[in-house]
Tab-separated table of C-alpha atoms and ligand atoms in Angstrom:
chain	number	residue	atom	x	y	z
A	11	MET	CA	284.892	69.174	181.970
A	12	ALA	CA	288.099	66.945	181.607
A	13	THR	CA	290.551	69.357	180.766
A	14	THR	CA	292.770	70.059	183.951
A	15	GLN	CA	295.293	68.427	185.574
A	16	LEU	CA	294.480	69.521	189.275
A	17	LYS	CA	297.896	70.319	191.389
A	18	HIS	CA	298.706	68.094	193.959
A	19	ASP	CA	301.807	68.002	196.189
A	20	LEU	CA	303.898	65.120	194.848
A	21	ARG	CA	306.035	65.096	197.637
A	22	ALA	CA	303.890	65.062	200.434
A	23	VAL	CA	302.161	62.027	198.503
A	24	ALA	CA	304.934	60.291	197.731
A	25	ALA	CA	305.792	60.934	202.020
A	26	HIS	CA	302.735	57.775	202.167
A	27	PHE	CA	304.867	55.198	200.683
A	28	GLN	CA	307.486	53.161	201.523
A	29	ILE	CA	309.909	54.845	199.100
A	30	GLY	CA	313.254	55.307	200.658
A	31	GLY	CA	315.964	58.575	199.885
A	32	LYS	CA	315.500	61.993	199.349
A	33	PHE	CA	312.727	63.289	196.978
A	34	LYS	CA	314.249	65.179	193.626
A	35	GLY	CA	311.183	66.171	192.165
A	36	SER	CA	307.911	65.188	190.076
A	37	ALA	CA	306.383	66.032	186.823
A	38	PRO	CA	303.225	64.558	185.026
A	39	HIS	CA	304.057	61.806	182.766
A	40	GLY	CA	302.751	60.056	179.475
A	41	SER	CA	299.638	60.905	177.558
A	42	GLY	CA	296.590	58.793	179.511
A	43	HIS	CA	293.052	59.830	179.010
A	44	ILE	CA	292.080	58.538	182.759
A	45	ASN	CA	294.303	58.886	185.491
A	46	ASP	CA	296.812	61.522	187.001
A	47	THR	CA	300.346	60.172	186.329
A	48	TYR	CA	303.533	61.590	187.196
A	49	ALA	CA	306.813	60.565	187.587
A	50	VAL	CA	309.102	61.198	190.930
A	51	THR	CA	312.922	60.926	191.815
A	52	PHE	CA	314.377	60.442	194.777
A	53	SER	CA	317.930	60.050	195.602
A	54	GLN	CA	318.898	56.809	197.103
A	55	ASN	CA	322.319	56.174	198.166
A	56	GLY	CA	323.607	59.070	195.510
A	57	ASN	CA	321.808	57.030	192.630
A	58	PRO	CA	318.660	58.291	191.429
A	59	ALA	CA	314.930	55.833	191.406
A	60	ARG	CA	312.150	56.540	190.113
A	61	TYR	CA	308.648	56.040	190.876
A	62	ILE	CA	305.182	56.017	189.068
A	63	LEU	CA	302.536	57.617	191.477
A	64	GLN	CA	299.118	57.414	190.079
A	65	ARG	CA	295.992	59.300	191.342
A	66	ILE	CA	292.852	56.905	190.155
A	67	ASN	CA	290.117	58.710	188.459
A	68	HIS	CA	287.503	57.785	191.300
A	69	SER	CA	284.798	59.528	189.452
A	70	ILE	CA	285.452	56.662	186.548
A	71	PHE	CA	286.679	54.089	189.149
A	72	LYS	CA	284.184	53.984	191.855
A	73	ASN	CA	285.672	51.920	194.192
A	74	PRO	CA	289.696	52.167	194.161
A	75	PRO	CA	289.895	49.705	197.332
A	76	ALA	CA	288.174	46.785	195.084
A	77	LEU	CA	290.298	48.198	191.783
A	78	MET	CA	293.666	48.249	194.281
A	79	GLU	CA	292.781	44.472	195.509
A	80	ASN	CA	292.408	43.158	191.473
A	81	ILE	CA	295.972	44.636	190.922
A	82	GLU	CA	297.418	43.008	193.975
A	83	ARG	CA	296.035	39.719	193.060
A	84	VAL	CA	297.265	40.152	189.302
A	85	THR	CA	300.143	41.544	190.034
A	86	ALA	CA	301.059	38.708	192.692
A	87	HIS	CA	299.661	35.975	190.422
A	88	VAL	CA	301.603	36.896	187.179
A	89	ARG	CA	305.191	37.371	189.117
A	90	ARG	CA	304.702	33.988	190.530
A	91	LYS	CA	304.657	32.608	187.086
A	92	LEU	CA	307.672	34.634	186.562
A	93	GLU	CA	309.706	33.407	189.381
A	94	ALA	CA	308.103	29.646	188.862
A	95	ARG	CA	310.046	29.627	185.148
A	96	GLY	CA	313.181	31.466	186.653
A	97	ALA	CA	312.710	34.854	184.427
A	98	ASP	CA	314.943	37.354	184.882
A	99	GLN	CA	314.257	41.251	185.622
A	100	ILE	CA	311.245	40.526	187.235
A	101	ASN	CA	310.744	44.100	188.167
A	102	ARG	CA	310.780	44.578	184.812
A	103	ARG	CA	308.242	42.838	183.531
A	104	VAL	CA	305.095	42.926	185.968
A	105	LEU	CA	304.488	46.173	187.248
A	106	THR	CA	305.283	46.163	191.457
A	107	LEU	CA	303.124	47.993	193.678
A	108	VAL	CA	305.524	50.335	196.779
A	109	PRO	CA	303.471	49.863	199.404
A	110	ALA	CA	301.679	52.940	201.189
A	111	ARG	CA	303.500	53.235	204.888
A	112	ASP	CA	300.295	51.534	206.312
A	113	GLY	CA	301.274	47.936	204.609
A	114	ARG	CA	298.056	48.852	202.032
A	115	SER	CA	298.536	49.104	198.303
A	116	TRP	CA	296.907	52.489	198.515
A	117	HIS	CA	296.866	56.081	200.148
A	118	ALA	CA	293.744	57.892	200.699
A	119	ASP	CA	295.148	62.002	200.851
A	120	THR	CA	292.424	64.360	202.758
A	121	ASP	CA	290.691	65.573	199.648
A	122	GLY	CA	289.599	61.560	198.897
A	123	ASN	CA	291.657	61.185	195.974
A	124	CYS	CA	293.140	57.610	196.006
A	125	TRP	CA	296.678	57.371	194.994
A	126	ARG	CA	298.973	53.720	194.613
A	127	CYS	CA	302.555	54.126	193.392
A	128	TYR	CA	305.316	51.672	191.342
A	129	LEU	CA	308.821	50.955	190.505
A	130	PHE	CA	309.508	53.047	187.498
A	131	VAL	CA	309.904	50.116	184.274
A	132	GLU	CA	313.514	51.470	183.158
A	133	ARG	CA	314.487	51.165	179.707
A	134	ALA	CA	311.183	50.506	178.071
A	135	ALA	CA	309.196	53.251	176.748
A	136	THR	CA	305.396	53.038	175.554
A	137	TYR	CA	303.913	54.448	171.785
A	138	ASP	CA	301.104	56.535	171.466
A	139	ARG	CA	301.736	55.509	167.651
A	140	ILE	CA	302.814	52.368	166.710
A	141	GLU	CA	305.358	52.242	163.818
A	142	THR	CA	307.016	49.148	162.807
A	143	PRO	CA	305.360	45.545	162.309
A	144	ALA	CA	307.736	44.354	164.915
A	145	GLN	CA	306.242	46.987	167.432
A	146	ALA	CA	303.164	45.528	167.269
A	147	CYS	CA	304.236	41.911	166.710
A	148	GLU	CA	306.263	42.514	170.017
A	149	GLY	CA	302.668	44.031	171.708
A	150	ALA	CA	300.688	41.527	170.603
A	151	LYS	CA	302.823	38.593	172.278
A	152	ALA	CA	302.876	40.509	175.374
A	153	PHE	CA	299.107	41.142	175.795
A	154	GLY	CA	298.033	37.291	174.589
A	155	LEU	CA	300.884	36.287	177.421
A	156	PHE	CA	299.472	38.721	180.040
A	157	GLN	CA	295.622	36.343	179.066
A	158	ARG	CA	297.613	33.113	179.406
A	159	GLN	CA	299.400	33.928	182.650
A	160	LEU	CA	295.898	34.624	184.436
A	161	ALA	CA	294.519	32.107	182.568
A	162	ASP	CA	294.441	30.267	185.970
A	163	LEU	CA	293.722	32.964	188.493
A	164	PRO	CA	292.221	31.344	191.453
A	165	PRO	CA	289.053	32.451	192.461
A	166	PRO	CA	287.027	34.274	193.636
A	167	ARG	CA	285.980	36.443	190.393
A	168	LEU	CA	287.832	39.676	189.808
A	169	HIS	CA	285.789	43.141	190.586
A	170	GLU	CA	284.205	44.507	188.028
A	171	THR	CA	285.705	47.836	188.038
A	172	ILE	CA	284.002	49.557	185.514
A	173	PRO	CA	280.587	47.165	184.656
A	174	ASN	CA	279.968	46.253	181.419
A	175	PHE	CA	282.953	47.865	180.144
A	176	HIS	CA	282.877	46.409	176.647
A	177	HIS	CA	279.485	45.993	176.486
A	178	SER	CA	278.528	47.447	173.120
A	179	ARG	CA	274.903	47.229	173.038
A	180	GLN	CA	274.592	49.339	176.508
A	181	ARG	CA	277.455	51.642	174.616
A	182	PHE	CA	275.263	52.057	171.771
A	183	ASN	CA	272.254	52.530	173.621
A	184	ALA	CA	273.897	55.757	175.399
A	185	LEU	CA	274.776	57.162	172.230
A	186	ARG	CA	270.995	56.950	171.418
A	187	ALA	CA	269.938	58.422	174.575
A	188	ALA	CA	272.805	61.023	174.329
A	189	VAL	CA	271.539	62.537	171.031
A	190	GLY	CA	267.915	61.995	172.499
A	191	ALA	CA	268.486	64.171	175.224
A	192	ASP	CA	271.382	66.424	173.448
A	193	PRO	CA	272.101	68.558	176.282
A	194	HIS	CA	275.068	70.773	174.819
A	195	ASN	CA	272.868	70.928	170.949
A	196	ARG	CA	275.522	69.763	169.675
A	197	ALA	CA	273.998	66.746	167.974
A	198	ALA	CA	273.425	68.460	164.636
A	199	ALA	CA	276.780	68.913	163.590
A	200	VAL	CA	277.977	65.930	164.362
A	201	LYS	CA	274.813	64.353	162.389
A	202	GLN	CA	277.111	62.275	160.088
A	203	GLU	CA	278.732	60.423	162.378
A	204	ILE	CA	275.653	59.954	164.437
A	205	GLU	CA	274.529	58.452	160.900
A	206	PHE	CA	277.063	56.468	161.061
A	207	CYS	CA	276.725	54.822	164.014
A	208	LEU	CA	272.995	54.178	163.625
A	209	ARG	CA	273.559	52.303	160.038
A	210	ARG	CA	276.152	49.930	162.000
A	211	GLU	CA	273.562	48.624	164.758
A	212	PRO	CA	273.486	45.022	163.964
A	213	MET	CA	277.667	44.507	164.729
A	214	VAL	CA	276.792	45.604	168.155
A	215	ASP	CA	274.846	42.268	169.252
A	216	VAL	CA	277.506	39.785	167.512
A	217	LEU	CA	279.920	39.107	170.865
A	218	LEU	CA	277.474	39.223	173.109
A	219	ASP	CA	275.056	36.772	171.488
A	220	LEU	CA	278.123	34.739	171.169
A	221	GLN	CA	279.133	34.830	174.854
A	222	ALA	CA	275.191	34.317	175.543
A	223	ARG	CA	275.156	31.119	173.321
A	224	GLY	CA	278.472	30.105	175.331
A	225	LEU	CA	280.441	29.553	172.060
A	226	VAL	CA	283.436	32.386	173.179
A	227	PRO	CA	283.588	32.137	176.947
A	228	GLU	CA	284.725	35.379	179.753
A	229	ARG	CA	288.048	35.183	180.845
A	230	VAL	CA	290.682	37.291	183.007
A	231	THR	CA	291.218	39.986	179.941
A	232	HIS	CA	293.250	43.339	179.955
A	233	ASN	CA	290.173	45.262	178.468
A	234	ASP	CA	292.317	48.303	177.837
A	235	THR	CA	295.216	47.054	175.287
A	236	LYS	CA	295.822	50.197	173.391
A	237	LEU	CA	299.250	49.615	172.512
A	238	ASN	CA	300.570	52.379	174.919
A	239	ASN	CA	299.384	50.395	177.577
A	240	VAL	CA	302.740	47.694	177.020
A	241	MET	CA	305.917	48.840	177.617
A	242	LEU	CA	308.306	48.303	174.686
A	243	ASP	CA	311.845	47.453	176.087
A	244	ASP	CA	314.548	50.576	174.576
A	245	ALA	CA	317.022	47.505	173.803
A	246	THR	CA	315.342	44.370	172.249
A	247	GLY	CA	312.057	45.642	171.308
A	248	GLU	CA	310.555	43.296	173.229
A	249	GLY	CA	306.564	43.477	174.757
A	250	VAL	CA	307.995	43.378	178.444
A	251	CYS	CA	305.703	44.946	180.691
A	252	VAL	CA	301.912	44.910	180.461
A	253	ILE	CA	300.444	47.937	182.459
A	254	ASP	CA	297.401	50.038	183.377
A	255	LEU	CA	295.601	47.331	184.901
A	256	ASP	CA	292.431	49.231	186.331
A	257	THR	CA	290.466	47.378	183.948
A	258	VAL	CA	291.770	44.359	184.460
A	259	MET	CA	288.664	42.318	185.117
A	260	PRO	CA	286.175	39.595	183.285
A	261	GLY	CA	286.011	40.107	179.744
A	262	LEU	CA	286.321	38.303	176.326
A	263	ALA	CA	289.705	37.896	174.903
A	264	LEU	CA	288.623	39.190	171.450
A	265	TYR	CA	287.889	42.826	173.030
A	266	ASP	CA	291.436	42.927	174.048
A	267	PHE	CA	292.781	41.801	170.440
A	268	GLY	CA	290.186	44.431	168.663
A	269	ASP	CA	291.901	47.188	170.777
A	270	MET	CA	295.440	46.195	169.634
A	271	CYS	CA	294.051	46.398	165.936
A	272	ARG	CA	292.036	49.261	166.881
A	273	THR	CA	295.213	51.489	168.027
A	274	GLY	CA	298.470	50.058	166.204
A	275	CYS	CA	296.584	49.852	162.805
A	276	SER	CA	296.194	53.107	162.480
A	277	PRO	CA	299.166	55.069	161.302
A	278	THR	CA	298.143	58.448	163.103
A	279	ALA	CA	297.486	59.196	166.549
A	280	GLU	CA	293.947	58.480	167.833
A	281	ASP	CA	292.929	62.307	167.482
A	282	GLU	CA	294.236	62.835	163.538
A	283	ARG	CA	292.720	65.654	162.330
A	284	ASN	CA	293.576	65.094	159.190
A	285	LEU	CA	291.389	62.093	158.064
A	286	ALA	CA	293.033	61.332	154.713
A	287	LYS	CA	296.109	59.903	156.303
A	288	VAL	CA	293.471	57.311	158.661
A	289	GLU	CA	293.980	54.221	156.684
A	290	ALA	CA	294.506	50.308	158.050
A	291	ARG	CA	298.064	48.818	157.871
A	292	MET	CA	297.531	45.162	157.014
A	293	ASP	CA	301.235	45.059	157.786
A	294	ILE	CA	300.560	45.504	161.177
A	295	PHE	CA	297.559	43.820	161.489
A	296	GLU	CA	299.328	41.044	160.365
A	297	ALA	CA	301.954	41.219	162.939
A	298	LEU	CA	299.316	41.687	165.568
A	299	VAL	CA	297.851	38.474	164.380
A	300	ARG	CA	301.142	36.695	164.372
A	301	GLY	CA	301.927	38.488	167.573
A	302	TYR	CA	299.187	37.442	169.591
A	303	LEU	CA	298.669	34.152	167.914
A	304	ALA	CA	302.222	33.425	169.429
A	305	THR	CA	301.024	33.341	173.067
A	306	ALA	CA	297.410	33.055	172.728
A	307	GLY	CA	296.978	31.118	169.916
A	308	GLU	CA	296.801	27.612	171.977
A	309	PHE	CA	293.842	28.339	174.493
A	310	LEU	CA	291.627	30.214	172.031
A	311	ASN	CA	288.800	28.233	171.104
A	312	THR	CA	287.112	28.200	167.666
A	313	ALA	CA	284.807	30.947	167.727
A	314	GLU	CA	287.006	33.404	169.191
A	315	LYS	CA	289.756	32.782	166.124
A	316	ASP	CA	286.896	33.379	163.513
A	317	HIS	CA	286.095	36.549	165.241
A	318	LEU	CA	289.396	37.887	165.469
A	319	VAL	CA	288.956	39.956	162.234
A	320	PHE	CA	285.412	41.354	163.519
A	321	SER	CA	287.384	42.310	166.461
A	322	ALA	CA	289.355	44.645	165.165
A	323	ARG	CA	286.216	46.009	163.846
A	324	LEU	CA	283.782	45.894	166.854
A	325	ILE	CA	286.327	47.322	169.273
A	326	THR	CA	286.955	50.653	166.956
A	327	PHE	CA	283.685	51.668	166.518
A	328	GLU	CA	282.642	50.716	170.348
A	329	ILE	CA	285.245	53.478	171.482
A	330	GLY	CA	284.280	55.541	168.218
A	331	ILE	CA	280.765	55.635	169.945
A	332	ARG	CA	282.281	56.197	173.183
A	333	PHE	CA	283.928	59.139	172.345
A	334	LEU	CA	281.083	60.753	170.273
A	335	THR	CA	278.442	60.179	173.534
A	336	ASP	CA	280.856	62.031	175.410
A	337	HIS	CA	281.199	64.914	172.891
A	338	LEU	CA	277.505	64.921	173.022
A	339	LEU	CA	277.434	65.047	176.951
A	340	GLY	CA	280.114	67.779	176.969
A	341	ASP	CA	283.221	65.777	177.753
A	342	ARG	CA	283.093	64.671	181.017
A	343	TYR	CA	285.269	61.360	180.994
A	344	PHE	CA	288.163	61.343	178.651
A	345	LYS	CA	290.686	64.033	179.360
A	346	ILE	CA	290.481	66.236	176.507
A	347	HIS	CA	293.220	69.191	175.333
A	348	ARG	CA	290.837	71.217	173.193
A	349	ASP	CA	287.470	72.099	171.715
A	350	GLY	CA	286.206	68.949	169.840
A	351	HIS	CA	288.538	66.736	170.918
A	352	ASN	CA	286.363	64.031	171.222
A	353	THR	CA	285.008	64.293	168.137
A	354	ASP	CA	288.333	64.314	166.456
A	355	ARG	CA	289.089	61.175	168.058
A	356	ALA	CA	285.341	59.563	166.893
A	357	ARG	CA	286.352	60.945	163.834
A	358	VAL	CA	289.239	58.978	163.730
A	359	GLN	CA	287.999	55.365	164.963
A	360	PHE	CA	284.932	55.416	162.155
A	361	LYS	CA	287.419	56.254	159.591
A	362	MET	CA	289.191	52.882	160.416
A	363	VAL	CA	286.001	51.337	160.990
A	364	GLU	CA	285.312	52.006	157.330
A	365	SER	CA	289.094	50.613	156.710
A	366	PHE	CA	288.599	47.775	158.654
A	367	GLU	CA	285.449	46.785	156.528
A	368	ARG	CA	287.455	47.387	152.718
A	369	HIS	CA	290.112	45.318	153.955
A	370	GLU	CA	287.696	42.704	155.556
A	371	ALA	CA	288.838	40.051	152.931
A	372	ALA	CA	292.229	41.191	153.371
A	373	MET	CA	292.148	40.264	157.111
A	374	ASP	CA	290.507	37.308	156.547
A	375	ARG	CA	293.901	35.917	154.213
A	376	VAL	CA	295.963	36.619	157.053
A	377	VAL	CA	294.469	34.824	159.724
A	378	LYS	CA	293.990	31.729	157.420
A	379	GLU	CA	297.594	32.021	156.553
A	380	ALA	CA	298.829	32.669	160.162
A	381	GLY	CA	296.555	29.506	161.157
A	382	GLY	CA	294.653	30.922	163.198
A	383	TRP	CA	290.930	30.197	161.446
A	384	PRO	CA	290.206	26.725	162.053
A	385	SER	CA	286.570	26.623	161.242
A	386	ARG	CA	287.656	27.534	157.261
A	387	PRO	CA	289.921	25.250	155.565
B	6	ADP	P1	295.917	55.839	182.292
B	6	ADP	O1	294.853	55.081	182.779
B	6	ADP	O2	295.730	57.346	182.340
B	6	ADP	O3	296.656	55.558	180.645
B	6	ADP	P2	298.694	54.445	182.503
B	6	ADP	O4	298.494	53.345	183.653
B	6	ADP	O5	298.689	53.979	181.586
B	6	ADP	O6	297.467	55.917	182.742
B	6	ADP	O7	300.136	55.355	182.737
B	6	ADP	C1	300.074	56.482	182.065
B	6	ADP	C2	301.315	56.254	181.008
B	6	ADP	O8	302.438	56.250	182.329
B	6	ADP	C3	301.638	55.084	180.245
B	6	ADP	O9	301.568	55.328	178.988
B	6	ADP	C4	303.359	54.771	180.253
B	6	ADP	O10	304.196	55.242	179.663
B	6	ADP	C5	303.700	55.782	181.949
B	6	ADP	N1	303.785	54.666	182.880
B	6	ADP	C6	302.535	54.026	183.459
B	6	ADP	N2	302.921	53.048	184.754
B	6	ADP	C7	304.010	52.884	184.398
B	6	ADP	C8	305.477	52.244	185.001
B	6	ADP	N3	305.371	51.771	185.990
B	6	ADP	N4	307.063	52.520	184.684
B	6	ADP	C9	307.031	53.868	183.690
B	6	ADP	N5	306.056	54.282	183.165
B	6	ADP	C10	305.062	53.888	183.585
B	7	GN1	C1	291.419	55.104	178.222
B	7	GN1	O1	293.301	54.856	180.124
B	7	GN1	P1	293.595	54.666	179.182
B	7	GN1	O2	294.059	56.570	178.074
B	7	GN1	O3	294.987	54.161	178.750
B	7	GN1	C2	289.921	54.266	178.433
B	7	GN1	C3	289.892	52.688	177.291
B	7	GN1	C4	289.692	53.670	175.748
B	7	GN1	C5	291.075	54.346	175.676
B	7	GN1	C6	291.168	55.153	174.368
B	7	GN1	C7	289.472	53.377	181.769
B	7	GN1	O4	292.300	54.412	178.300
B	7	GN1	O5	288.811	52.330	177.437
B	7	GN1	O6	289.788	52.789	174.622
B	7	GN1	O7	291.541	55.673	176.963
B	7	GN1	N1	290.303	53.772	179.403
B	7	GN1	C8	288.964	53.848	180.621
B	7	GN1	O8	291.870	56.014	173.755
B	7	GN1	O9	287.859	54.086	179.927
B	8	MG	MG1	296.939	54.030	179.490
C-alpha cells in the first residue's frame, strides 16, 4: 500500500550533490501523490539556502535516467528561451537542476533509489486549492507559456516516461479489467461509481479519434497540470515556475488544459468528502480560458480550441477512472492517507464531471466570448 514515506538519510543523499556549505536539516515537503519530496537547508557563508531533494518513484517511472534526460533537455531549452529574451530571475522561472558530484543530473543510492536535486524556488508557493480567478489565470498562462516555449524543442522526440499516460481508452479498459478481477472485493461497494463510468464510455475515444485523423497534433506537453504544479509568486501572484516535469513528453495540448480545469474549477480539495460542496466554478473556468489563450492561443488550431470545454470533462473523468481503478486494485499507485482515500478522490472527480456536463452551455459561451472558438460564429 502506498501510504508510508520511507525514511531516508537526507544528509547522506545531499552529500552526493554539488551543494556548498553545511547541512542544517531536512523536512518532507509538498503534497504530491507520487515522488518523495524534501526541502533541505544548508548554511552558506552564514546564510540559509534551500534545495529540493526528490526520490523519483521508480515503481511508476520505470526508467529514471531517461526521465532525467528529458528534464535536462526541457529545462535547458526553457532556460535558453528566457536568456534570449533577457528575462530576470531565471532561476525562479525554470527549474534548475543541481548536478550530482559525478556530473550527472541524478544520484542512484545503494537501495536502488534515484534522487535529484533542484534549487528551491523561493518567495513562491503552490496551492492545492485555487481560491481566486487571478490565481487560475496566472497558472493557466504559465502552463500555456511552457507549451509555447517547448514548441520548438529540437529532436529527438522526448522519452515517454509513462507510455500511454493519457490514453483514455486504455484507462477505461483498465478500469473494466479491475472491476472484472476485483482482487480486493471492493467492486460491490463502488457499484454506482462504476456504472457512472460505464455510461460515459463514448467520451474516451473522442480526442484519440481526432488525433488519429490528424486533426489535433502531438505536441510537447506537461501532462500533469494540476494547479499545484505551478508556483505562484508570493508578491505579484504571477505563475512564475512550472514544476513537476516527470511527465513532460509528447501529448495533446488539451490534456494540459483539461487538467487545469479539473483542479482549478473545483472549490474543494481533490479528496473532499462533502460532495455537496463540489461544483464547477465558472468564474475560475473563465479565468483559465483567458489565461491559457493569452499564451497558447496563437499556436492552438481550430480543433483544439473547439475542444477546450470537452477536455475539462474528459480529463476529470479520466483521472476519476484512475483513482477508482487504483482503489479496486488495492491502492498501489497513488499515495493514500486514509482508507477509501482513492474512492473519495474519484467521487469528487465524478461530481465535477456531472457539474461540467450541466454547465456545458455556459462554458461554450465563455470560450466563444474569449475568442477561442473559431469554428462557431
Ligand atoms: P509530485 O510528483 O510528488 O507531485 P512535485 O515535483 O510536484 O512532486 O513536488 C511536490 C511539491 O514540492 C510541489 O507541489 C511544490 O510545492 C514543492 N516543490 C517541488 N519543486 C520545488 C522547487 N524547485 N522549489 C520549491 N518547491 C518545490
Ligand atoms: C499525480 O505527481 P502529482 O501528485 O502532481 C499524477 C497525476 C494525477 C494527479 C492527481 C505521474 O500528480 O497524473 O492527475 O496525481 N501523476 C502521475 O492528483 O501519475
Ligand atoms: Mg506535483
